[in-house]
Amino acid sequence: MNTIKKIIRRSVISVFILGIVTATNLANAATWRYAHEENKGDVQDVYAQRFKEYIEKNSDHTLQIYRFGELGESDDIMEQTKAGILNFVNQSPGFTGAQIPEAQIFFIPYLMPTDLNMVLEFFRNSTAINEDFPKLYADNGLKLLNMYPEGEMVITVDEAFTSPEGLENKKMRVMTNPLLSATYSAFGAIPVPLPTGEVYGALQTSMINGQENPIFWIESEKLYEVSPNLVYTSHGWFTTAAIANKSFYDGLPGGDKTLIQEAADYAFEKVAVHITGLAGQALERIKKISDKVTVTRLNDTQIGAFKARAPNVEEEFIKMTGDSGKELLRQFKKDLKNVQNQH
Ligand code: 6CS
């Protein structure tokens, strides 16, 4: 065979092989659906966008993201994920706690440190977070990818307070898990569980007197317009979780599983950067927009009065979760101590 013929033959074979590879890739390329609980540019959206970026850069798959309200409330997107309509969901333990009682651990007040770097380190390295929680979620048909913090909880209320007496008889909106209700009862208030979409209206019509959330969300949902007195009590962090439908995940080839876990870890680190300084910036913007906003930061003695009520909530947590919760709490505290010793 002369050289020209050889070149032509090789080219035809190469094009043929390339065609087969492309067709195989296209056949494997999927569009995955991911829903979260927040608005454009909020913490969960940053996580989702970075997760998408990693997946799309490193595979032929695409990710379709649905934000808060596009497919319903938090419980709706969880149901859609369990039914396999969605592949991924970002749902916060504030809501998941109703079906996985152990996830309510984040609502035991004053359990977590107040320092963001310590909190991030805890989420990166904790055995409770990275080994125990995935098992609890798996028992509920869910593959837990990451748990991550979004920001310190701040209470907004119609009258600023500095003691549990100041919260007496205040109707406070809580996310829909029973332990958070127990926390607000222990703080002296009347808890009112409500889904996210009902909070602004309930504040506006004085159906409730206040609520708790990280500052970025108070800005994003404009809650400061209808609940302008911000009280920093240092009692906890808003935590959330990125999750996949477990049967979908289990059915994927090993390469896709690795891709998903890498994308989750990539998104976690991007969020860690995003939330650093976020609360302070959001507060400054809120104060500029509204002259009604007041800021009260409790001192250590005032915090002490709220902290004194935390053991009751811890007992309640153990009552709700039994031995499994007791063991989780033991591990959680051990992991926290490890982080504290390192700092
Ligand atoms: O309070 C809530 O319901 C909402 N708060 C935040 C920070 N994210 C979504 C959640 O559903």
Coordinates of C-alpha atoms and ligand atoms in Angstrom, one line a residue:
M1 CA 0.0 0.0 0.0
N2 CA 1.5 3.4 -0.9
T3 CA 1.9 6.2 1.6
I4 CA -1.1 8.2 0.5
K5 CA -3.4 5.2 0.8
K6 CA -2.1 4.5 4.3
I7 CA -2.7 8.0 5.4
I8 CA -6.3 8.0 4.1
R9 CA -6.9 4.6 5.7
R10 CA -5.6 5.8 9.1
S11 CA -7.7 9.0 8.9
V12 CA -10.9 7.1 8.1
I13 CA -10.2 4.8 11.1
S14 CA -9.4 7.8 13.4
V15 CA -12.7 9.5 12.4
F16 CA -14.6 6.3 12.9
I17 CA -13.1 5.8 16.4
L18 CA -13.7 9.5 17.3
G19 CA -17.3 9.0 16.2
I20 CA -17.8 6.0 18.5
V21 CA -16.2 7.8 21.5
T22 CA -18.3 10.9 21.0
A23 CA -21.5 8.8 20.6
T24 CA -20.6 6.9 23.8
N25 CA -20.0 10.1 25.7
L26 CA -23.2 11.7 24.4
A27 CA -25.1 8.5 25.4
N28 CA -23.6 8.8 28.9
A29 CA -24.1 12.5 29.2
A30 CA -27.0 13.2 31.6
T31 CA -28.9 16.3 32.8
W32 CA -29.1 16.1 36.5
R33 CA -31.7 18.2 38.5
Y34 CA -30.7 20.0 41.7
A35 CA -33.0 22.1 43.9
H36 CA -32.2 24.3 46.9
E37 CA -33.9 26.5 49.4
E38 CA -32.6 30.0 48.7
N39 CA -32.5 32.9 46.3
K40 CA -30.0 33.9 43.5
G41 CA -26.6 34.6 45.0
D42 CA -27.4 33.3 48.5
V43 CA -25.2 30.7 50.2
Q44 CA -27.0 27.6 48.9
D45 CA -27.0 29.1 45.4
V46 CA -23.3 29.7 45.6
Y47 CA -22.8 26.1 46.6
A48 CA -25.1 24.8 43.8
Q49 CA -23.4 27.0 41.1
R50 CA -19.9 25.8 42.1
F51 CA -21.1 22.2 42.3
K52 CA -22.5 22.6 38.7
E53 CA -19.3 24.3 37.6
Y54 CA -17.2 21.4 38.7
I55 CA -19.5 18.7 37.2
E56 CA -19.8 20.5 33.9
K57 CA -16.0 21.2 33.6
N58 CA -15.0 17.7 34.4
S59 CA -17.7 15.6 32.6
D60 CA -20.3 15.7 29.8
H61 CA -23.1 16.0 32.3
T62 CA -25.1 19.1 32.9
L63 CA -26.8 20.3 36.1
Q64 CA -30.2 22.1 36.1
I65 CA -30.5 24.2 39.2
Y66 CA -33.9 25.2 40.7
R67 CA -34.0 27.9 43.4
F68 CA -36.4 28.7 46.3
G69 CA -40.0 28.8 45.2
E70 CA -39.5 27.3 41.7
L71 CA -40.6 23.9 42.8
G72 CA -42.2 24.6 46.1
E73 CA -41.1 24.7 49.7
S74 CA -38.3 22.8 51.3
D75 CA -40.5 19.8 52.1
D76 CA -41.7 19.7 48.5
I77 CA -38.2 19.5 47.0
M78 CA -37.2 16.8 49.5
E79 CA -40.3 14.8 48.4
Q80 CA -39.4 15.3 44.8
T81 CA -35.9 14.0 45.5
K82 CA -37.1 11.0 47.4
A83 CA -39.4 10.2 44.4
G84 CA -36.5 10.4 42.0
I85 CA -37.9 13.5 40.2
L86 CA -34.9 15.5 41.4
N87 CA -31.4 14.0 41.7
F88 CA -30.1 16.4 44.3
V89 CA -31.5 18.5 47.0
N90 CA -30.1 21.0 49.4
Q91 CA -32.2 20.8 52.5
S92 CA -31.4 22.2 56.0
P93 CA -31.6 20.1 59.1
G94 CA -34.2 22.7 60.3
F95 CA -36.6 20.8 58.0
T96 CA -34.9 17.4 57.7
G97 CA -35.0 17.1 61.5
A98 CA -38.7 16.3 61.2
Q99 CA -37.8 13.0 59.5
I100 CA -34.3 12.3 60.8
P101 CA -34.6 13.3 64.5
E102 CA -30.8 13.2 65.0
A103 CA -30.4 16.1 62.5
Q104 CA -31.9 18.3 65.2
I105 CA -28.6 18.2 67.0
F106 CA -27.8 21.6 65.4
F107 CA -30.7 23.1 67.4
I108 CA -29.2 22.4 70.8
P109 CA -28.3 26.0 71.7
Y110 CA -24.7 26.9 72.5
L111 CA -23.3 23.6 71.4
M112 CA -21.2 25.1 68.5
P113 CA -18.4 27.6 68.9
T114 CA -18.9 31.1 67.7
D115 CA -15.6 31.3 65.6
L116 CA -16.3 30.7 61.9
N117 CA -12.9 29.1 61.2
M118 CA -13.4 26.7 64.0
V119 CA -16.9 25.9 62.7
L120 CA -15.6 25.3 59.2
E121 CA -12.8 23.0 60.6
F122 CA -15.4 21.1 62.5
F123 CA -17.5 20.4 59.4
R124 CA -14.4 19.4 57.4
N125 CA -13.0 16.9 59.9
S126 CA -15.8 15.8 62.3
T127 CA -16.5 12.1 62.5
A128 CA -20.1 12.8 63.5
I129 CA -20.6 14.9 60.4
N130 CA -18.6 12.9 57.8
E131 CA -19.2 9.3 59.1
D132 CA -22.2 9.1 61.4
F133 CA -24.6 11.5 59.6
P134 CA -24.1 9.8 56.1
K135 CA -25.4 6.5 57.7
L136 CA -28.4 8.2 59.2
Y137 CA -29.3 9.8 55.9
A138 CA -28.7 6.5 54.0
D139 CA -31.3 4.9 56.3
N140 CA -33.7 7.4 54.8
G141 CA -32.9 6.8 51.2
L142 CA -30.6 9.8 50.9
K143 CA -26.9 10.1 50.1
L144 CA -25.4 12.9 52.2
L145 CA -22.7 14.8 50.2
N146 CA -21.8 17.6 52.6
M147 CA -23.0 19.5 55.6
Y148 CA -21.9 23.1 55.8
P149 CA -22.6 26.2 57.8
E150 CA -24.2 29.3 56.3
G151 CA -24.0 31.9 59.1
E152 CA -24.6 32.7 62.7
M153 CA -28.2 32.8 63.8
V154 CA -29.5 36.2 64.7
I155 CA -33.0 36.8 66.2
T156 CA -35.2 39.5 64.7
V157 CA -38.1 40.7 66.9
D158 CA -40.6 43.5 67.4
E159 CA -38.9 44.7 70.6
A160 CA -35.2 44.2 71.4
F161 CA -34.5 42.0 74.4
T162 CA -31.5 41.2 76.6
S163 CA -32.9 38.4 78.8
P164 CA -35.2 35.4 78.5
E165 CA -37.8 37.6 80.3
G166 CA -37.7 39.9 77.3
L167 CA -38.7 37.0 75.0
E168 CA -41.6 35.9 77.4
N169 CA -44.8 35.2 75.4
K170 CA -43.2 36.4 72.1
K171 CA -44.5 34.3 69.2
M172 CA -41.3 33.2 67.4
R173 CA -41.3 31.5 64.0
V174 CA -39.2 28.3 63.9
M175 CA -38.3 25.9 61.2
T176 CA -40.5 22.8 61.3
N177 CA -38.6 20.5 63.7
P178 CA -39.7 19.8 67.2
L179 CA -36.3 20.4 68.9
L180 CA -36.1 24.0 67.7
S181 CA -39.6 24.5 69.2
A182 CA -38.2 23.1 72.5
T183 CA -35.3 25.6 72.3
Y184 CA -37.6 28.6 72.0
S185 CA -39.8 27.3 74.7
A186 CA -36.7 27.0 76.9
F187 CA -35.9 30.6 76.0
G188 CA -39.3 31.6 77.3
A189 CA -41.0 32.3 73.9
I190 CA -43.9 30.6 72.1
P191 CA -42.6 28.7 69.1
V192 CA -44.6 28.9 65.8
P193 CA -43.3 26.4 63.2
L194 CA -43.8 27.8 59.7
P195 CA -42.4 27.0 56.2
T196 CA -40.0 29.6 54.7
G197 CA -42.5 31.3 52.3
E198 CA -44.8 32.3 55.1
V199 CA -42.4 34.1 57.3
Y200 CA -42.5 37.6 55.8
G201 CA -46.3 37.7 55.7
A202 CA -46.6 36.4 59.2
L203 CA -44.2 39.1 60.5
Q204 CA -46.0 41.8 58.5
T205 CA -49.4 40.9 59.9
S206 CA -48.1 40.4 63.4
M207 CA -49.1 36.8 63.5
I208 CA -45.7 36.3 64.9
N209 CA -43.4 38.6 66.8
G210 CA -40.0 37.4 65.5
Q211 CA -37.8 34.7 64.0
E212 CA -34.2 33.6 63.7
N213 CA -31.9 33.4 60.6
P214 CA -28.4 34.3 59.4
I215 CA -28.0 38.0 58.4
F216 CA -27.6 37.3 54.7
W217 CA -31.1 35.7 54.7
I218 CA -32.6 38.6 56.7
E219 CA -31.3 40.8 53.9
S220 CA -32.2 38.5 51.0
E221 CA -35.8 38.0 52.1
K222 CA -36.0 41.7 53.4
L223 CA -37.2 40.4 56.8
Y224 CA -35.6 43.6 58.4
E225 CA -38.5 45.6 56.8
V226 CA -41.1 43.8 59.0
S227 CA -38.8 42.7 61.9
P228 CA -36.2 45.4 62.4
N229 CA -34.7 44.7 65.8
L230 CA -31.7 42.4 65.5
V231 CA -30.5 40.6 68.6
Y232 CA -27.2 38.6 68.6
T233 CA -27.5 35.8 71.1
S234 CA -24.6 33.6 69.9
H235 CA -26.7 30.5 70.3
G236 CA -26.0 28.7 67.1
W237 CA -25.3 28.4 63.3
F238 CA -27.6 27.9 60.4
T239 CA -26.4 24.6 59.0
T240 CA -27.5 22.9 55.8
A241 CA -26.8 19.8 53.8
A242 CA -26.3 18.8 50.1
I243 CA -27.9 15.5 49.4
A244 CA -28.5 13.1 46.5
N245 CA -31.2 10.5 45.9
K246 CA -29.5 7.4 47.1
S247 CA -30.8 4.9 44.5
F248 CA -29.8 7.4 41.7
Y249 CA -26.3 7.8 43.3
D250 CA -25.9 4.0 43.9
G251 CA -26.7 3.3 40.3
L252 CA -24.0 5.6 38.9
P253 CA -20.6 4.3 37.7
G254 CA -17.7 4.8 40.1
G255 CA -16.3 7.7 38.0
D256 CA -19.5 9.7 38.4
K257 CA -19.6 9.0 42.2
T258 CA -16.0 10.3 42.5
L259 CA -16.9 13.3 40.3
I260 CA -19.9 14.1 42.5
Q261 CA -18.0 13.9 45.8
E262 CA -15.2 16.0 44.3
A263 CA -17.7 18.6 43.1
A264 CA -19.3 18.6 46.6
D265 CA -15.9 19.2 48.3
Y266 CA -15.0 21.9 45.8
A267 CA -18.3 23.7 46.4
F268 CA -17.8 23.4 50.2
E269 CA -14.5 25.3 50.0
K270 CA -16.0 28.0 47.7
V271 CA -18.8 28.5 50.3
A272 CA -16.2 28.7 53.1
V273 CA -14.7 31.7 51.3
H274 CA -18.1 33.2 50.4
I275 CA -19.4 33.2 54.0
T276 CA -16.2 34.7 55.4
G277 CA -17.1 38.3 56.2
L278 CA -20.6 37.9 54.6
A279 CA -22.6 38.5 57.8
G280 CA -20.8 41.8 58.5
Q281 CA -21.2 43.0 55.0
A282 CA -24.9 42.1 54.9
L283 CA -25.5 43.9 58.2
E284 CA -23.8 47.1 56.9
R285 CA -26.0 47.1 53.8
I286 CA -29.2 46.5 55.9
K287 CA -28.3 49.4 58.2
K288 CA -27.8 51.7 55.2
I289 CA -31.1 50.8 53.6
S290 CA -33.3 51.0 56.8
D291 CA -33.2 53.5 59.6
K292 CA -35.6 51.3 61.6
V293 CA -33.0 48.6 62.2
T294 CA -31.5 48.3 65.7
V295 CA -28.7 46.0 66.7
T296 CA -28.3 44.4 70.2
R297 CA -25.3 42.2 71.0
L298 CA -25.8 40.4 74.3
N299 CA -22.8 40.5 76.6
D300 CA -21.4 37.4 78.3
T301 CA -23.6 37.7 81.4
Q302 CA -26.8 38.2 79.3
I303 CA -25.8 35.2 77.2
G304 CA -25.3 33.2 80.4
A305 CA -29.0 33.5 81.2
F306 CA -29.9 31.8 77.8
K307 CA -27.1 29.3 78.1
A308 CA -28.4 28.1 81.4
R309 CA -31.5 26.8 79.6
A310 CA -29.5 24.8 77.1
P311 CA -29.2 21.6 79.2
N312 CA -33.0 21.2 79.1
V313 CA -32.9 21.2 75.3
E314 CA -30.1 18.6 75.3
E315 CA -32.2 16.3 77.5
E316 CA -35.1 16.8 75.1
F317 CA -32.8 15.9 72.2
I318 CA -31.8 12.6 73.9
K319 CA -35.5 11.9 74.7
M320 CA -36.4 12.3 71.0
T321 CA -33.5 10.3 69.6
G322 CA -32.6 7.6 72.2
D323 CA -29.3 5.8 72.2
S324 CA -28.5 6.8 68.6
G325 CA -28.8 10.5 69.4
K326 CA -26.9 10.0 72.7
E327 CA -24.0 8.4 70.8
L328 CA -24.1 11.1 68.1
L329 CA -24.0 13.8 70.7
R330 CA -21.0 12.2 72.4
Q331 CA -19.1 12.0 69.1
F332 CA -20.2 15.5 68.1
K333 CA -18.8 16.9 71.4
K334 CA -15.6 14.9 71.0
D335 CA -15.1 16.3 67.5
L336 CA -15.8 19.9 68.8
K337 CA -13.2 19.4 71.6
N338 CA -10.6 18.3 69.0
V339 CA -11.2 21.4 66.9
Q340 CA -11.1 23.6 70.0
N341 CA -7.8 22.1 71.2
Q342 CA -6.2 22.8 67.8
H343 CA -7.1 26.5 67.9
Ligands
6CS1 O1 -35.6 30.2 57.6 C1 -35.7 29.6 56.5 O2 -36.7 28.8 56.3 C2 -34.6 29.7 55.5 N1 -33.4 30.2 56.0 C3 -32.3 30.1 55.3 C4 -31.0 30.7 55.7 N2 -32.2 29.3 54.2 C5 -33.3 28.6 53.6 C6 -34.3 28.3 54.8 O3 -35.3 27.6 54.4

